[in-house]
Coordinates of C-alpha atoms in Angstrom, one line a residue:
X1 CA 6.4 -21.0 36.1
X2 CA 4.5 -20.1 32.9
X3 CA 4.4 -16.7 31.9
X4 CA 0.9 -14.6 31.5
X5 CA 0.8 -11.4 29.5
X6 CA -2.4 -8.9 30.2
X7 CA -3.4 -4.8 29.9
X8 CA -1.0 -4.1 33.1
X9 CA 2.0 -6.7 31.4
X10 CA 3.9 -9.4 31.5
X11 CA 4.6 -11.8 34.2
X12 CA 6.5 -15.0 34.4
X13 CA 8.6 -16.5 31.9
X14 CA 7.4 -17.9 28.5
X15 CA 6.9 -21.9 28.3
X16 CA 10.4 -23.0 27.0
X17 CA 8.5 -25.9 25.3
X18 CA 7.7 -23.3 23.0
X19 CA 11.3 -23.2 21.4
X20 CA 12.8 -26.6 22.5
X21 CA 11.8 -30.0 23.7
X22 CA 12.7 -30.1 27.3
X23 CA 14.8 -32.7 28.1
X24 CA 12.6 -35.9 30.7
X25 CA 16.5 -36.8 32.0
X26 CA 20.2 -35.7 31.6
X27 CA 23.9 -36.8 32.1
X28 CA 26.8 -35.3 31.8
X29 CA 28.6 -34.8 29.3
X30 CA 25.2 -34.4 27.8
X31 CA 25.2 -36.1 24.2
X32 CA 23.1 -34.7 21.6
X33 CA 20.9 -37.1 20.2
X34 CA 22.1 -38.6 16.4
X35 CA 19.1 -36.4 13.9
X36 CA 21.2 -35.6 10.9
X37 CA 18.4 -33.9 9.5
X38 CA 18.0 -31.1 12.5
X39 CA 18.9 -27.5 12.3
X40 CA 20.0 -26.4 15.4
X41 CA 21.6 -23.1 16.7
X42 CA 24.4 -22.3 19.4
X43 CA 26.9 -19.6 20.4
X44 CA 30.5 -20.4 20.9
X45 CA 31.5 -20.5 24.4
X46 CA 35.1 -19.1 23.7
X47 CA 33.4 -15.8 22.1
X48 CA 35.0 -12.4 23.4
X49 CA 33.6 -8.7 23.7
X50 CA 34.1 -7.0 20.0
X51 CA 35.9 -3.8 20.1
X52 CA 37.7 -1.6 17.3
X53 CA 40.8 0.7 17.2
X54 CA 39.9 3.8 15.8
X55 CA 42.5 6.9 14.4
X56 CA 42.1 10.1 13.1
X57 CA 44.5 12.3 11.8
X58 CA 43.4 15.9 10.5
X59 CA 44.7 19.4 9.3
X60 CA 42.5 22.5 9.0
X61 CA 43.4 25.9 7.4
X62 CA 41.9 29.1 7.2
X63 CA 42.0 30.0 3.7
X64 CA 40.3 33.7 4.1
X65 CA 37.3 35.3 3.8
X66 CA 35.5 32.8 6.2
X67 CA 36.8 29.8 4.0
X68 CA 38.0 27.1 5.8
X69 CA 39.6 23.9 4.4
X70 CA 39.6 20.1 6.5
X71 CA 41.4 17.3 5.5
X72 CA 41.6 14.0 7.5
X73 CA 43.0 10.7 8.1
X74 CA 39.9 7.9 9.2
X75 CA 40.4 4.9 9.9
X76 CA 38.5 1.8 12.1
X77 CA 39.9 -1.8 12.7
X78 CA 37.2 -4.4 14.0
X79 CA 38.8 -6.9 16.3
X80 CA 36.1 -9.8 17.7
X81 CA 33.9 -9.3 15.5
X82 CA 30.7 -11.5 15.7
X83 CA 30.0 -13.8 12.7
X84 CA 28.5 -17.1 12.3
X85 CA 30.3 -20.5 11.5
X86 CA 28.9 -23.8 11.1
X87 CA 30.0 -26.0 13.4
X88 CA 28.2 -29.1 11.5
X89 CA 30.3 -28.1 8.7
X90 CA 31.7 -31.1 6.3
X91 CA 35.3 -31.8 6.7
X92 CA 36.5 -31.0 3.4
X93 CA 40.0 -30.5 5.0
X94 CA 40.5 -34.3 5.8
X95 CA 43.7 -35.2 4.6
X96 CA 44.8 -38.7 3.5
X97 CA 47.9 -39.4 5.9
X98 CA 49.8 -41.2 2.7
X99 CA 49.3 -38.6 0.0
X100 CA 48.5 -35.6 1.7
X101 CA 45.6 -35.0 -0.8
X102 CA 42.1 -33.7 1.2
X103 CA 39.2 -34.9 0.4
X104 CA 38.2 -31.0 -1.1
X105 CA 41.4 -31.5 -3.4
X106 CA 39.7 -34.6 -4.2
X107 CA 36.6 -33.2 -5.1
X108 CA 38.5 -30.7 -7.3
X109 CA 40.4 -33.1 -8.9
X110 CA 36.8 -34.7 -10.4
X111 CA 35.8 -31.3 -11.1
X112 CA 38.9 -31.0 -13.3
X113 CA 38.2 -34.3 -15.2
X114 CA 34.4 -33.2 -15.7
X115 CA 35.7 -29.9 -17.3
X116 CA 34.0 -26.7 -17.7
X117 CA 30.1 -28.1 -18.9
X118 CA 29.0 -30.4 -16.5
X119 CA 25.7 -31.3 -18.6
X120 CA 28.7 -33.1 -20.8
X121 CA 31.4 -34.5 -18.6
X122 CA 34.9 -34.9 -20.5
X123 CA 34.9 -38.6 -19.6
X124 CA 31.4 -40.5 -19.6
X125 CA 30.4 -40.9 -15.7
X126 CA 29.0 -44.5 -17.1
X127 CA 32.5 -45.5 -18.8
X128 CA 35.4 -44.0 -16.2
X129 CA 38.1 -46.1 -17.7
X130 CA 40.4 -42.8 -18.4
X131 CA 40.1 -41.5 -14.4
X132 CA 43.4 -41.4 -13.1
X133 CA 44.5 -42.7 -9.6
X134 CA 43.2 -40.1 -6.7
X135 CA 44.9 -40.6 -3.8
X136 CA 42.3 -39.3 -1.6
X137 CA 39.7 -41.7 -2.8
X138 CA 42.0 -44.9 -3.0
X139 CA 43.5 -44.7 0.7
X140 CA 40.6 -43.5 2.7
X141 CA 37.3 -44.8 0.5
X142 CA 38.4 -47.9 -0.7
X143 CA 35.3 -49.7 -0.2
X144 CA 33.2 -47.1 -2.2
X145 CA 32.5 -49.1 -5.2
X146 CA 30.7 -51.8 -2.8
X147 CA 28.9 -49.1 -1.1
X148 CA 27.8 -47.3 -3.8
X149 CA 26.3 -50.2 -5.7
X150 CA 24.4 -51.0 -2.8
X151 CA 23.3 -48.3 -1.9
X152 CA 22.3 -46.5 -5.1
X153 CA 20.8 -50.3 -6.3
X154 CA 23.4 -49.7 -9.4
X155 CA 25.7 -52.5 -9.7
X156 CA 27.8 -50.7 -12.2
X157 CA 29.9 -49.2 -9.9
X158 CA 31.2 -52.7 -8.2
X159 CA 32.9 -53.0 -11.1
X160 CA 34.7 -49.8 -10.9
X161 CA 37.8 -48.6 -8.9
X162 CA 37.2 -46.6 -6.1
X163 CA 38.5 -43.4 -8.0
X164 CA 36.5 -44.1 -11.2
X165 CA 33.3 -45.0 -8.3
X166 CA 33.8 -41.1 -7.4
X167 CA 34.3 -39.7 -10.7
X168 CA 31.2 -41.3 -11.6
X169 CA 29.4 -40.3 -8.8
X170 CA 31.0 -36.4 -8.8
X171 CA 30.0 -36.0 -12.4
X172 CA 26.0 -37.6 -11.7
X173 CA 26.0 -34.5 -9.2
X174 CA 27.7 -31.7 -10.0
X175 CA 27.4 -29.2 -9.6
X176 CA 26.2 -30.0 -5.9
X177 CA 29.4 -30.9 -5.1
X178 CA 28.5 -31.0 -0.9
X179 CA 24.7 -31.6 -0.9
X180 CA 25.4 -35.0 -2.8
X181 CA 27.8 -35.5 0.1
X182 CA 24.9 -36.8 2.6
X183 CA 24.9 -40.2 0.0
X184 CA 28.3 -41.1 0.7
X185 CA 28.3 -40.1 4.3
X186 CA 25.2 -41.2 6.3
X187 CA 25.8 -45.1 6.2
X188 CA 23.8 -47.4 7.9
X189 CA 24.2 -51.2 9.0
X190 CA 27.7 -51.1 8.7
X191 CA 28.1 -50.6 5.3
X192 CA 31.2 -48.0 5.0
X193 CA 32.9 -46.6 1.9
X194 CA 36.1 -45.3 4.6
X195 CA 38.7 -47.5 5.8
X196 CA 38.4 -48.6 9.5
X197 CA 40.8 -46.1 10.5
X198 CA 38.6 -43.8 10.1
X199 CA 35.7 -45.3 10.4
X200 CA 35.9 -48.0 12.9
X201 CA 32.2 -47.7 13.7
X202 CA 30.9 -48.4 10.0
X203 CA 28.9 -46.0 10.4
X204 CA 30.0 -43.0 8.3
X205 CA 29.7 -39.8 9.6
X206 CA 33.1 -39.0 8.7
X207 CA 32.6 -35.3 6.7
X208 CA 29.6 -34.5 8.8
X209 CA 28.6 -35.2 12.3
X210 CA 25.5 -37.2 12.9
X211 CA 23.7 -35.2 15.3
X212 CA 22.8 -32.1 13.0
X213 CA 22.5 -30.7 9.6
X214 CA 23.3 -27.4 9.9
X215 CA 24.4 -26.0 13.4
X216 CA 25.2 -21.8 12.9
X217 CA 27.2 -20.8 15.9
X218 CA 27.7 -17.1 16.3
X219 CA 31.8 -17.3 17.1
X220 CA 34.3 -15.0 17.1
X221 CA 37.2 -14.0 14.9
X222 CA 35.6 -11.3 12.6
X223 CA 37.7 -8.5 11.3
X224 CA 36.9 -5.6 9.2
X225 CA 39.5 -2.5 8.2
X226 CA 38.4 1.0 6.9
X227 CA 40.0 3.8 5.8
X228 CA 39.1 7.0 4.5
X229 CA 40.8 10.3 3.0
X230 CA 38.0 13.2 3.9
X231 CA 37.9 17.1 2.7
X232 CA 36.1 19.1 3.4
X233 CA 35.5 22.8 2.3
X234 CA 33.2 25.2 4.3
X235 CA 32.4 28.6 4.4
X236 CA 30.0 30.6 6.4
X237 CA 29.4 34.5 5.8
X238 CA 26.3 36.7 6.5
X239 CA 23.4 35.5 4.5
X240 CA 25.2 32.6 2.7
X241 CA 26.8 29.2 3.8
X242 CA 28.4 26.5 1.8
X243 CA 30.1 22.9 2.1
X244 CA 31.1 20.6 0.2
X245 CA 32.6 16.9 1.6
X246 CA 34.4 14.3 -0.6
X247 CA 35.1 10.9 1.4
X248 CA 37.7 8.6 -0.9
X249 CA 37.3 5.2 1.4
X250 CA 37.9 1.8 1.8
X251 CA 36.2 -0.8 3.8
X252 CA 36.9 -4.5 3.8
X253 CA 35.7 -7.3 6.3
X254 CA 35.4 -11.3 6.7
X255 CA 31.1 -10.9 6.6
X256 CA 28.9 -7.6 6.8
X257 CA 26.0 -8.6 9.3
X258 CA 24.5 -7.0 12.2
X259 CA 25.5 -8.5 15.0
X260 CA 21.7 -9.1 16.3
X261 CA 21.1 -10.6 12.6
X262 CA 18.7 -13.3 12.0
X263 CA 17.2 -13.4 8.9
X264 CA 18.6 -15.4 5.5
X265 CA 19.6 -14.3 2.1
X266 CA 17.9 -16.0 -1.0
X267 CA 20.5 -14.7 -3.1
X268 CA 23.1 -17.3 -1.4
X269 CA 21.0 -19.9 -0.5
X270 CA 20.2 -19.0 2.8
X271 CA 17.8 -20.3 5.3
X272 CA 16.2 -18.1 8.4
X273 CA 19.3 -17.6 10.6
X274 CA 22.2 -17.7 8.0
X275 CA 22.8 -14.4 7.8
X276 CA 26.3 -13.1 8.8
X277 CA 27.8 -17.1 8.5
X278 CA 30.6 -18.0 6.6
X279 CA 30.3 -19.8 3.1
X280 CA 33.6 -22.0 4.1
X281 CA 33.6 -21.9 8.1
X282 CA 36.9 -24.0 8.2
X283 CA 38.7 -21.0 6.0
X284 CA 37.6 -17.9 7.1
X285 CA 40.1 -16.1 5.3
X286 CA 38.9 -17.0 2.0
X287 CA 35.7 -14.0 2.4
X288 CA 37.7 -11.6 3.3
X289 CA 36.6 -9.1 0.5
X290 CA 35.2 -5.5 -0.3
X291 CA 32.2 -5.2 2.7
X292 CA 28.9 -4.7 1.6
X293 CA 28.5 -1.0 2.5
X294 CA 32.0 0.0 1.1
X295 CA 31.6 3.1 -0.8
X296 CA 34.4 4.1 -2.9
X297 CA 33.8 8.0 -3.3
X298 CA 31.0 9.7 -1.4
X299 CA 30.4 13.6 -2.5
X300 CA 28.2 15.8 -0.1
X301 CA 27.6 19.8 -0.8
X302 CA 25.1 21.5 1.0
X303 CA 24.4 25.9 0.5
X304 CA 21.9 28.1 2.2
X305 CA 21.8 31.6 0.5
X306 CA 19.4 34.1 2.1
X307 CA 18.2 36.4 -1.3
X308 CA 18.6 40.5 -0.3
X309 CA 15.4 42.4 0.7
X310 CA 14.6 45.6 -0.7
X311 CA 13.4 48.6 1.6
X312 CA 10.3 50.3 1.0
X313 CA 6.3 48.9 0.8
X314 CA 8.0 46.0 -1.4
X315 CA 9.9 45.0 1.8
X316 CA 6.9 42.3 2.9
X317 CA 6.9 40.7 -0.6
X318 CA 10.3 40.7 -1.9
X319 CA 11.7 40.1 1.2
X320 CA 12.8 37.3 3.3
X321 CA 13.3 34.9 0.6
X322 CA 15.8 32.2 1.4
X323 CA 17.4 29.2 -1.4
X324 CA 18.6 26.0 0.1
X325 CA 19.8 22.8 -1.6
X326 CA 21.8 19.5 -0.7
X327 CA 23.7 17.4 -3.4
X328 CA 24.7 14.3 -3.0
X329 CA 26.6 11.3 -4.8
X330 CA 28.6 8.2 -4.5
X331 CA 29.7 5.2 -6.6
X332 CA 27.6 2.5 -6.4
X333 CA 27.7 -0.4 -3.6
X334 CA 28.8 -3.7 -4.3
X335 CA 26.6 -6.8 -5.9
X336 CA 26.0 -10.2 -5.0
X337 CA 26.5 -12.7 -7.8
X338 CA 24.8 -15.5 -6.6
X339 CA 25.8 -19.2 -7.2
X340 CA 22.3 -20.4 -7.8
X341 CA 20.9 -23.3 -6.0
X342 CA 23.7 -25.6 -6.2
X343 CA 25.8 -25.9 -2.9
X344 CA 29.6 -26.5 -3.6
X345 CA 31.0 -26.3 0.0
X346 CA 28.2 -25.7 2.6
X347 CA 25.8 -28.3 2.8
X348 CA 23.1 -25.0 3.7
X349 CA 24.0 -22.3 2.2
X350 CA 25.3 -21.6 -1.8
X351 CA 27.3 -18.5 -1.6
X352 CA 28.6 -16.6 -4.5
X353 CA 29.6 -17.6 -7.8
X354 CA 33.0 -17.5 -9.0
X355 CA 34.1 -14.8 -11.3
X356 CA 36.6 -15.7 -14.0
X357 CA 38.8 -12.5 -14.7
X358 CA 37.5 -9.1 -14.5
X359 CA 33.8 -8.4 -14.7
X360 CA 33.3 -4.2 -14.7
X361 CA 29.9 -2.6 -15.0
X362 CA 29.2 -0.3 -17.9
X363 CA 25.5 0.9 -17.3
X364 CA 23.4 1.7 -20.2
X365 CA 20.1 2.9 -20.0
X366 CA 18.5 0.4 -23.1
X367 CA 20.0 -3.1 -23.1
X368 CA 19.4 -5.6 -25.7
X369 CA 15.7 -6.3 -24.2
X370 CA 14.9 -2.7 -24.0
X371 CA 15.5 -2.2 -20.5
X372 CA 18.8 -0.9 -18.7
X373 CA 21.3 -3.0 -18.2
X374 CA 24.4 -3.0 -15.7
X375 CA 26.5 -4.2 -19.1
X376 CA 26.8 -3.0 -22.3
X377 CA 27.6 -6.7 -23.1
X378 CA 25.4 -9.0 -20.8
X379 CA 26.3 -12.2 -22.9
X380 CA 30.0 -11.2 -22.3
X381 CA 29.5 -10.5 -18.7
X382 CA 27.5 -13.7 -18.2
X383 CA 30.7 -16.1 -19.9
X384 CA 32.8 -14.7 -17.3
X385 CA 30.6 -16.4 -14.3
X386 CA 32.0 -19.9 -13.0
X387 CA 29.9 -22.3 -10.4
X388 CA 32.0 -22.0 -7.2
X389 CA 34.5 -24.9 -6.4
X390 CA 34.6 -27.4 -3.9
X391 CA 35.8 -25.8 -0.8
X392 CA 36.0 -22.3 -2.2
X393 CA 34.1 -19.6 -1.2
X394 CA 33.4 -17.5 -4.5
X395 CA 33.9 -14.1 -5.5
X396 CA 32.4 -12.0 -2.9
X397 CA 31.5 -8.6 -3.5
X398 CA 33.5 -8.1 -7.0
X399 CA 31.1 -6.5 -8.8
X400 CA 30.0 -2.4 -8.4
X401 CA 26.2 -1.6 -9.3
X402 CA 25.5 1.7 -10.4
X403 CA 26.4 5.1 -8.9
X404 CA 23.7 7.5 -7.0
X405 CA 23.2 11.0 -7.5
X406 CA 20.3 13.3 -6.1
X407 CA 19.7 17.2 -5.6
X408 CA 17.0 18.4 -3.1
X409 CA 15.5 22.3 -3.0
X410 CA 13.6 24.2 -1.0
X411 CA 12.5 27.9 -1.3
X412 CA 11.3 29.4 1.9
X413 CA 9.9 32.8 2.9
X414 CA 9.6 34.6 6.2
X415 CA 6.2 36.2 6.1
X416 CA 6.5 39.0 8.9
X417 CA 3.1 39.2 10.8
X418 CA 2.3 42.7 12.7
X419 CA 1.8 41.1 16.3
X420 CA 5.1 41.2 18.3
X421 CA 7.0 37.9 18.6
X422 CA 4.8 36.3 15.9
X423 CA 6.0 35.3 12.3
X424 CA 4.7 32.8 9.6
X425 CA 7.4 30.8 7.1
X426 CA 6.0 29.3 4.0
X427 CA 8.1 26.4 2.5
X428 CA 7.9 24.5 -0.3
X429 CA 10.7 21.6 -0.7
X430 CA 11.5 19.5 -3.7
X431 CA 13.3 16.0 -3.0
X432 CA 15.0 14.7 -5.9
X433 CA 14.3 18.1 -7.8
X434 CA 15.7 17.0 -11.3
X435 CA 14.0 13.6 -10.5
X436 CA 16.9 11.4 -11.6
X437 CA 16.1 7.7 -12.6
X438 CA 19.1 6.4 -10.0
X439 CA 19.1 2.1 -10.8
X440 CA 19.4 -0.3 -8.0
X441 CA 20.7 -4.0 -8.3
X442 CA 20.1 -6.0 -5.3
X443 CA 21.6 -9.6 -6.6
X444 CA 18.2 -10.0 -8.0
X445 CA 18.1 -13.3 -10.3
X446 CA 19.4 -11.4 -12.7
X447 CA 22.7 -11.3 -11.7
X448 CA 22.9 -14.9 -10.8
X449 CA 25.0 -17.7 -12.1
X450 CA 21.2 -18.9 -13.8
X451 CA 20.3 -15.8 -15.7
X452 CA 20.2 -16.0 -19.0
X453 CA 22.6 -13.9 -21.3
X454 CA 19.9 -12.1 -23.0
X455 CA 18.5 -11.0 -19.7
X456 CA 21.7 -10.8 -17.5
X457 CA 22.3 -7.7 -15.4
X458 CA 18.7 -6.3 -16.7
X459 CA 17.9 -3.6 -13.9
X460 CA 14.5 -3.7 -12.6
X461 CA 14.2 -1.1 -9.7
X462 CA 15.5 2.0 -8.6
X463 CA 17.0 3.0 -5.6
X464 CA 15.5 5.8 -2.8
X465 CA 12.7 6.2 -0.6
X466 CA 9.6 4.9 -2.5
X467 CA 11.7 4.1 -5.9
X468 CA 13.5 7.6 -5.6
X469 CA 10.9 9.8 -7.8
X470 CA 10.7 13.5 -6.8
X471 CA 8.4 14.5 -4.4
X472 CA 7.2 17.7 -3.5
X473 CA 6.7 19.1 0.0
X474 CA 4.8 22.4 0.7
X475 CA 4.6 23.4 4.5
X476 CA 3.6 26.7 6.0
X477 CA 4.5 26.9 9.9
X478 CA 3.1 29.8 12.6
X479 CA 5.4 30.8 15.0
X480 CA 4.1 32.7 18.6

């Protein structure tokens, strides 16, 4: 039955054509029909109910005079967790029987030969003569000089061996190392680059499966840790009150997404739905990183002091004043370096780049364009950024963007009115008082592996509500 939706609501359900063809006739096992170029979605049967293990150890002390001192053990494991793999994944884990090579180590070994600037491969993709022997290539794709000069109409490579045909091609590519995958994969007419062992068919399909694209599954098998050292110092006396909180933590997980997430990241090549999947869904292991909302220290301090009132005719004027103000700070939140569009093990999605060595963040407020930079050296910073490998994942979340700091005020007086039970308070509140420029770095292009060094790191927001500028609140409230 359709669904109809009026004034009084909804009745019905909602035409399923809407989201999916329906299916005319079905058998089981039901086959999903061969459309390498769908997107589809699914959730993994074998998924289990998330839960976490939480403890807390703590220790409080009265330290006099209405001081009081906390200090704390925190700490959360996620078990279950919800994330998203791709279960159209390519099989860069196929492993030659003979050698033992995969076909990722393959890849890797032609990204070795090309060297470091893949606009100027060591060895000249049109002469391969010096490419060694790869294992990989020989045993499993030893018709891929055939295939390749057919299918790429270049009859150059039917001359070559199969290892030089996949240098050649690797190097024409890179850095795309798995988007230029579809070529050697997606044969038609029986025209195979495998050996019939694997590839009895001639058909291909041997890294990806023919019937989608991209399949993100939510699955199971997320983990996150936390921990946490917390103080606190407190104290609460007649007219005044203080605290003041310092949080030293440390939170690491496999992906940081909601678990109702939907959307995509541009940042790593994502597409509507992407969020929370795994760069490398065959080796989940290799995100396990820094989370995204890890905070390293977190400072809170809050005080209330209500100023004395003096007797007399100046009791209505001078009196019933009250100062109140909130300070808070933390390090800054971890960035995404992005890869850029280039996908080296996802066929979808990009993922990070790869960071060679340390990369720290020294902010200064006028870079070499005029503007403030996360680096006091961008060109420096920039050298350090790699293109991800085939089969890696990247360096997720190695880089720190800038701290935040912000003081809010308010001044309030109690205006005492002459009618019994009836009072007036005037406030007047200032958020971001001192109105601190705090930067923000989002993994804009800035901080990709395509920014140029001049402009590298170049910080072009700032963080808090509305861009974190002071703003001013004056309220007066009547109380009867």
């Amino acid at each position: 039955m359709s669904g109809t939706c009026g004034s009084s609501g909804c009745t019905g359900l909602p035409d399923l054509g809407a989201y999916f063809a329906i299916p005319s006739s079905g058998s089981f096992p039901a086959t999903v029909p061969a459309n390498f170029t769908a997107f589809g979605f699914a959730v993994d049967d074998a998924v289990r109910t998330p839960y976490s293990l939480s403890t807390s150890v703590s220790f409080q002390r009265d330290l006099g005079r209405g001081v009081v001192i906390d200090v704390a053990y925190v700490g959360t494991r996620g078990k279950d967790l919800l994330l998203k793999k791709d279960y159209a994944q390519l099989s860069g884990l196929l492993t030659d029987p003979s050698s033992g090579q995969t076909f990722w180590q393959a890849q890797n070994v032609a990204a070795d030969l090309i060297g470091p600037d893949i606009t100027r491969p060591a060895i000249n993709p049109a002469a391969p003569s010096g490419v060694p022997v790869i294992p990989f290539v020989e045993n499993m794709m030893p018709g891929l000089p055939a295939y390749l000069a057919a299918r790429l109409n270049n009859q150059a490579f039917a001359s070559m061996t199969p290892s030089q045909a996949f240098y050649a091609f690797m190097a024409t590519n890179a850095p795309n190392w798995a988007r230029s995958l579809s070529t050697l994969d997606t044969s038609t007419g029986g025209n195979s680059p495998w050996n019939t062992t694997v590839d009895p068919e001639r058909d291909g399909f041997v890294l990806f499966v023919p019937q989608f694209q991209w399949l993100p599954t939510w699955s199971g098998g997320g983990r996150s840790e936390y921990d946490s050292l917390q103080l606190t110092v407190r104290r609460q006396a007649r007219g005044t009150s203080f605290a003041v909180n310092y949080v030293f933590g440390v939170a690491r997980d496999l992906v940081s997404a909601a678990e109702n997430a939907s959307g995509g990241s541009p940042l790593v090549g994502g597409s509507l739905g992407s969020e929370g999947q795994l760069h490398n869904s065959l080796e989940p292991d290799l995100h396990w990183a820094y989370a995204d909302y890890d905070v390293r220290h977190n400072v809170n301090a809050n005080a209330s002091i209500e100023l004395p009132s003096p007797g007399g005719p100046l009791r209505g004027l001078l009196g019933g004043w009250s100062v109140s103000g909130i300070w808070r700070w933390r390090s800054g939140l971890p960035v995404i370096i992005a890869n850029g569009a280039p996908r080296s093990t996802a066929f979808i999605l990009s993922g990070p780049a790869t960071v060679e060595g340390e990369l720290r963040t020294d902010l200064t407020r006028t870079g070499p364009n005029g503007r403030p930079n996360l680096f006091a050296d961008p060109a420096a910073a920039r050298a350090q950024l790699q293109q991800t490998r085939p089969g890696g994942a990247g360096s997720r979340n190695v880089l720190r963007g800038p701290s935040y700091s912000v003081v809010d005020l308010s001044i309030n007086k109690a205006i005492p009115l002459p009618w019994r039970g009836q009072r007036m308070d005037a406030r007047i509140s200032a958020f971001n008082a001192f109105n601190t420029a705090n930067f923000w770095v989002s993994g804009s292009n800035n901080m990709g592996f395509f920014a140029t060094a001049d402009t590298y790191g170049t910080i072009t927001a700032t963080a808090g509500p509305r861009g974190g500028a002071r703003e001013v609140e004056v309220a007066l409230r009547y109380s009867f």
